[in-house]
mmCIF file of C-alpha atoms in Angstrom:
data_model
loop_
_atom_site.group_PDB
_atom_site.id
_atom_site.type_symbol
_atom_site.label_atom_id
_atom_site.label_comp_id
_atom_site.label_asym_id
_atom_site.label_seq_id
_atom_site.Cartn_x
_atom_site.Cartn_y
_atom_site.Cartn_z
ATOM 1 C CA MET A 1 58.476 106.909 124.015
ATOM 2 C CA LYS A 2 59.634 110.849 125.100
ATOM 3 C CA ASN A 3 63.572 109.170 125.325
ATOM 4 C CA ILE A 4 63.156 107.483 121.924
ATOM 5 C CA SER A 5 61.609 110.931 120.186
ATOM 6 C CA GLU A 6 64.679 112.660 121.613
ATOM 7 C CA ASN A 7 66.920 109.984 120.241
ATOM 8 C CA LYS A 8 65.770 110.188 116.864
ATOM 9 C CA LYS A 9 66.372 113.981 116.811
ATOM 10 C CA ILE A 10 69.586 113.644 118.174
ATOM 11 C CA ILE A 11 70.165 111.004 115.273
ATOM 12 C CA ALA A 12 68.873 113.447 113.051
ATOM 13 C CA ILE A 13 70.890 116.439 113.925
ATOM 14 C CA VAL A 14 74.257 114.670 113.956
ATOM 15 C CA ILE A 15 73.339 113.073 110.487
ATOM 16 C CA LEU A 16 72.439 116.487 109.351
ATOM 17 C CA ILE A 17 76.078 117.601 110.643
ATOM 18 C CA VAL A 18 77.638 115.040 108.701
ATOM 19 C CA LEU A 19 76.046 115.590 105.686
ATOM 20 C CA ILE A 20 76.699 119.381 105.668
ATOM 21 C CA ALA A 21 80.410 119.198 106.727
ATOM 22 C CA GLY A 22 80.578 116.544 103.598
ATOM 23 C CA VAL A 23 79.287 119.260 101.525
ATOM 24 C CA VAL A 24 81.820 121.672 102.477
ATOM 25 C CA MET A 25 84.747 119.320 102.450
ATOM 26 C CA LEU A 26 83.506 118.690 98.836
ATOM 27 C CA ALA A 27 83.246 122.540 97.731
ATOM 28 C CA VAL A 28 86.790 123.403 99.667
ATOM 29 C CA LYS A 29 88.909 120.295 98.975
ATOM 30 C CA GLY A 30 86.971 117.699 96.983
ATOM 31 C CA PHE A 31 87.850 113.947 97.385
ATOM 32 C CA ASN A 32 91.217 112.553 98.342
ATOM 33 C CA LYS A 33 92.248 110.527 95.360
ATOM 34 C CA GLY A 34 94.548 107.452 96.299
ATOM 35 C CA LEU A 35 97.639 107.243 93.807
ATOM 36 C CA THR A 36 95.306 105.209 91.731
ATOM 37 C CA TYR A 37 93.513 108.177 90.419
ATOM 38 C CA GLN A 38 96.232 110.781 90.475
ATOM 39 C CA ALA A 39 98.342 112.610 87.915
ATOM 40 C CA SER A 40 101.264 110.422 88.105
ATOM 41 C CA LYS A 41 104.280 108.768 86.579
ATOM 42 C CA ARG A 42 104.006 105.209 85.239
ATOM 43 C CA ILE A 43 107.380 103.398 84.594
ATOM 44 C CA GLU A 44 107.024 100.170 82.629
ATOM 45 C CA VAL A 45 110.318 97.790 83.010
ATOM 46 C CA SER A 46 110.839 94.625 80.552
ATOM 47 C CA ILE A 47 112.779 92.131 82.619
ATOM 48 C CA PRO A 48 114.223 89.096 79.971
ATOM 49 C CA LYS A 49 114.656 86.622 83.006
ATOM 50 C CA GLY A 50 111.339 87.775 84.557
ATOM 51 C CA TYR A 51 110.576 89.101 88.160
ATOM 52 C CA ASP A 52 108.968 88.617 91.357
ATOM 53 C CA LYS A 53 106.234 91.138 91.862
ATOM 54 C CA LYS A 54 106.839 91.319 95.915
ATOM 55 C CA GLU A 55 110.813 91.786 95.000
ATOM 56 C CA VAL A 56 110.202 94.349 92.617
ATOM 57 C CA LYS A 57 107.835 96.388 95.059
ATOM 58 C CA ASP A 58 110.336 95.969 97.756
ATOM 59 C CA ILE A 59 113.233 97.742 95.730
ATOM 60 C CA ALA A 60 110.848 100.589 94.660
ATOM 61 C CA ASP A 61 110.022 101.303 98.436
ATOM 62 C CA GLU A 62 113.443 101.610 98.678
ATOM 63 C CA VAL A 63 114.357 103.421 96.038
ATOM 64 C CA PHE A 64 111.747 106.194 95.306
ATOM 65 C CA SER A 65 110.717 108.605 98.163
ATOM 66 C CA ASN A 66 106.934 108.434 97.223
ATOM 67 C CA LYS A 67 104.401 105.849 97.407
ATOM 68 C CA VAL A 68 104.575 103.070 94.614
ATOM 69 C CA GLU A 69 102.300 100.852 93.281
ATOM 70 C CA VAL A 70 103.235 97.723 91.552
ATOM 71 C CA GLN A 71 101.376 96.156 88.775
ATOM 72 C CA ASP A 72 101.729 93.123 86.467
ATOM 73 C CA ILE A 73 101.282 93.863 82.549
ATOM 74 C CA GLU A 74 101.292 90.550 81.279
ATOM 75 C CA LYS A 75 101.268 86.570 82.679
ATOM 76 C CA LEU A 76 104.982 85.661 81.464
ATOM 77 C CA ASN A 77 105.986 88.310 84.258
ATOM 78 C CA GLN A 78 108.819 89.725 81.997
ATOM 79 C CA ILE A 79 106.861 93.404 82.064
ATOM 80 C CA VAL A 80 106.318 95.242 85.346
ATOM 81 C CA SER A 81 104.833 98.520 85.700
ATOM 82 C CA ILE A 82 105.513 100.726 88.762
ATOM 83 C CA ARG A 83 103.781 103.736 89.536
ATOM 84 C CA VAL A 84 104.749 106.724 91.176
ATOM 85 C CA LYS A 85 103.436 110.331 92.114
ATOM 86 C CA SER A 86 106.881 111.930 91.029
ATOM 87 C CA TYR A 87 110.301 110.545 91.053
ATOM 88 C CA THR A 88 114.210 112.270 89.673
ATOM 89 C CA ASP A 89 116.571 110.844 87.219
ATOM 90 C CA GLU A 90 118.687 109.643 90.062
ATOM 91 C CA GLU A 91 115.971 107.443 91.592
ATOM 92 C CA LEU A 92 114.918 105.813 88.408
ATOM 93 C CA GLU A 93 118.833 105.266 87.580
ATOM 94 C CA ASN A 94 119.009 103.564 90.668
ATOM 95 C CA PHE A 95 115.811 101.412 90.638
ATOM 96 C CA GLU A 96 116.994 100.041 86.988
ATOM 97 C CA THR A 97 120.704 99.686 88.689
ATOM 98 C CA LYS A 98 118.959 97.355 91.746
ATOM 99 C CA ILE A 99 116.582 95.629 89.163
ATOM 100 C CA ALA A 100 119.619 94.471 87.143
ATOM 101 C CA GLU A 101 121.314 93.772 90.073
ATOM 102 C CA LYS A 102 118.612 91.633 91.710
ATOM 103 C CA TYR A 103 117.818 89.241 88.539
ATOM 104 C CA GLY A 104 121.737 88.981 87.036
ATOM 105 C CA VAL A 105 121.068 90.872 83.744
ATOM 106 C CA GLU A 106 122.902 93.776 82.420
ATOM 107 C CA LYS A 107 121.480 97.132 82.830
ATOM 108 C CA ASP A 108 121.140 98.001 78.976
ATOM 109 C CA ASP A 109 119.121 94.648 78.449
ATOM 110 C CA LEU A 110 116.109 96.031 80.709
ATOM 111 C CA SER A 111 113.900 98.071 78.273
ATOM 112 C CA THR A 112 112.277 101.236 80.511
ATOM 113 C CA GLN A 113 109.212 103.076 79.110
ATOM 114 C CA LYS A 114 108.258 106.353 80.930
ATOM 115 C CA ILE A 115 104.567 107.075 80.503
ATOM 116 C CA ASP A 116 102.594 110.535 82.115
ATOM 117 C CA VAL A 117 99.301 109.437 83.587
ATOM 118 C CA PRO A 118 96.655 112.086 84.000
ATOM 119 C CA THR A 119 94.529 112.635 87.016
ATOM 120 C CA THR A 120 91.133 110.586 86.766
ATOM 121 C CA ARG A 121 88.152 112.762 87.221
ATOM 122 C CA ILE A 122 85.678 111.774 90.073
ATOM 123 C CA GLU A 123 82.831 111.402 87.073
ATOM 124 C CA ALA A 124 85.008 108.989 85.299
ATOM 125 C CA ILE A 125 85.142 106.805 88.397
ATOM 126 C CA VAL A 126 81.311 107.083 89.458
ATOM 127 C CA SER A 127 79.855 107.023 85.943
ATOM 128 C CA PRO A 128 80.521 102.814 85.261
ATOM 129 C CA TYR A 129 77.983 102.108 88.116
ATOM 130 C CA VAL A 130 74.758 105.146 87.156
ATOM 131 C CA PHE A 131 73.135 102.929 84.923
ATOM 132 C CA SER A 132 72.902 99.831 87.267
ATOM 133 C CA VAL A 133 72.255 101.966 90.299
ATOM 134 C CA THR A 134 69.415 103.591 88.278
ATOM 135 C CA LEU A 135 67.845 100.780 87.175
ATOM 136 C CA VAL A 136 67.861 98.795 90.564
ATOM 137 C CA THR A 137 66.256 101.961 91.977
ATOM 138 C CA VAL A 138 63.830 102.666 89.283
ATOM 139 C CA LEU A 139 62.889 98.763 89.800
ATOM 140 C CA SER A 140 62.266 98.737 93.123
ATOM 141 C CA LEU A 141 60.091 101.834 92.712
ATOM 142 C CA VAL A 142 57.852 100.362 90.473
ATOM 143 C CA TYR A 143 57.537 97.179 92.911
ATOM 144 C CA ILE A 144 56.576 99.305 95.797
ATOM 145 C CA VAL A 145 54.096 101.445 93.524
ATOM 146 C CA LEU A 146 52.189 98.250 92.241
ATOM 147 C CA ARG A 147 52.548 96.279 95.610
ATOM 148 C CA ASN A 148 50.815 99.544 97.424
ATOM 149 C CA ILE A 149 48.987 100.984 94.263
ATOM 150 C CA LYS A 150 45.398 101.098 95.960
ATOM 151 C CA LYS A 151 46.741 102.250 99.597
ATOM 152 C CA LYS A 152 46.792 106.119 100.380
ATOM 153 C CA ASP A 153 50.107 105.652 101.405
ATOM 154 C CA VAL A 154 52.017 104.674 98.513
ATOM 155 C CA LEU A 155 53.509 108.218 97.866
ATOM 156 C CA ASN A 156 55.080 108.194 101.528
ATOM 157 C CA LYS A 157 56.424 104.827 101.027
ATOM 158 C CA VAL A 158 58.135 105.904 97.384
ATOM 159 C CA ILE A 159 59.400 109.139 99.367
ATOM 160 C CA LYS A 160 60.912 107.607 102.512
ATOM 161 C CA LEU A 161 62.775 104.530 100.264
ATOM 162 C CA LEU A 162 64.117 107.734 98.066
ATOM 163 C CA LEU A 163 65.295 109.708 101.292
ATOM 164 C CA THR A 164 66.695 106.555 102.947
ATOM 165 C CA LEU A 165 68.624 105.656 100.117
ATOM 166 C CA ILE A 166 69.694 109.388 99.497
ATOM 167 C CA VAL A 167 70.846 109.931 103.674
ATOM 168 C CA VAL A 168 72.646 106.574 103.496
ATOM 169 C CA ALA A 169 74.571 107.281 100.348
ATOM 170 C CA GLY A 170 75.290 110.848 101.262
ATOM 171 C CA LEU A 171 76.768 109.609 104.810
ATOM 172 C CA TYR A 172 79.153 107.207 103.103
ATOM 173 C CA PHE A 173 80.477 109.832 100.944
ATOM 174 C CA SER A 174 80.543 112.519 103.421
ATOM 175 C CA ILE A 175 82.443 110.442 105.797
ATOM 176 C CA ILE A 176 84.990 109.438 102.814
ATOM 177 C CA LEU A 177 85.418 113.470 102.622
ATOM 178 C CA ILE A 178 85.593 114.179 106.314
ATOM 179 C CA THR A 179 88.040 111.932 107.061
ATOM 180 C CA ARG A 180 90.183 112.220 103.898
ATOM 181 C CA ILE A 181 90.313 108.735 103.296
ATOM 182 C CA PRO A 182 92.286 108.132 99.901
ATOM 183 C CA VAL A 183 89.408 107.260 96.861
ATOM 184 C CA ASN A 184 90.777 103.766 95.433
ATOM 185 C CA GLU A 185 89.025 101.036 93.116
ATOM 186 C CA TYR A 186 87.308 99.590 96.295
ATOM 187 C CA MET A 187 85.251 103.091 97.206
ATOM 188 C CA MET A 188 82.513 102.338 94.498
ATOM 189 C CA PRO A 189 81.994 98.580 94.676
ATOM 190 C CA ILE A 190 81.626 99.213 98.929
ATOM 191 C CA ALA A 191 78.934 101.864 97.895
ATOM 192 C CA LEU A 192 77.053 99.780 95.390
ATOM 193 C CA THR A 193 76.713 96.946 98.011
ATOM 194 C CA LEU A 194 76.014 99.124 100.906
ATOM 195 C CA TYR A 195 73.095 101.166 98.575
ATOM 196 C CA VAL A 196 71.851 97.741 97.479
ATOM 197 C CA GLY A 197 71.817 96.564 100.989
ATOM 198 C CA THR A 198 69.830 99.402 102.253
ATOM 199 C CA LEU A 199 67.428 99.408 99.419
ATOM 200 C CA LEU A 200 66.770 95.865 100.265
ATOM 201 C CA ILE A 201 66.323 96.409 103.849
ATOM 202 C CA THR A 202 64.033 99.261 103.646
ATOM 203 C CA VAL A 203 61.689 97.598 100.939
ATOM 204 C CA GLU A 204 61.561 94.836 103.700
ATOM 205 C CA LYS A 205 60.472 96.833 105.980
ATOM 206 C CA LEU A 206 58.185 98.825 104.223
ATOM 207 C CA ASN A 207 56.905 95.713 103.224
ATOM 208 C CA LYS A 208 55.982 94.419 106.961
ATOM 209 C CA LYS A 209 54.497 97.443 108.018
ATOM 210 C CA GLU A 210 51.469 96.402 105.648
ATOM 211 C CA GLU A 211 51.164 93.183 107.426
#
């Protein structure tokens, strides 16, 4: 029993250190946004004869000095979007030349649109998930209260559920902040899955304790 108690203390201390480190990193550096959410440049190129996405990505990786993302704009595979942190006029010129050569078209036949993309705020990334997280949490708390309304430990169970959810969410985001993992489109879906999984497991454990 003594060893178990000591292990719990060690785990609690480690969790506290990670959470504090996460808060410090948030205040000092903030999240490390991936290219998807950074201020960047988007180049939309219309290729009359169509294209292969992988081939365009290979050409873009070869030409541009910064990391690139390539996306299809429409199903006919005639307009492709290249997103890059920044580029020079020479790089863009070289890219257009290689694309024209690859797909056997005149360079003048390519229609290129250059767009400045502003940075995406973290609030905008998180906000679409706030309602669903709040709804699931409230419903779970109501369930716990109704199931244990006549018991003295109902408040303790509610507090334990909330603390568990806060700690798990805090650890997840703290690890992302500390390790500087780039924030991408998968961050919030993973967070939501982890949150709901933790909620279900915690509620199940709380129910088992009363049996």
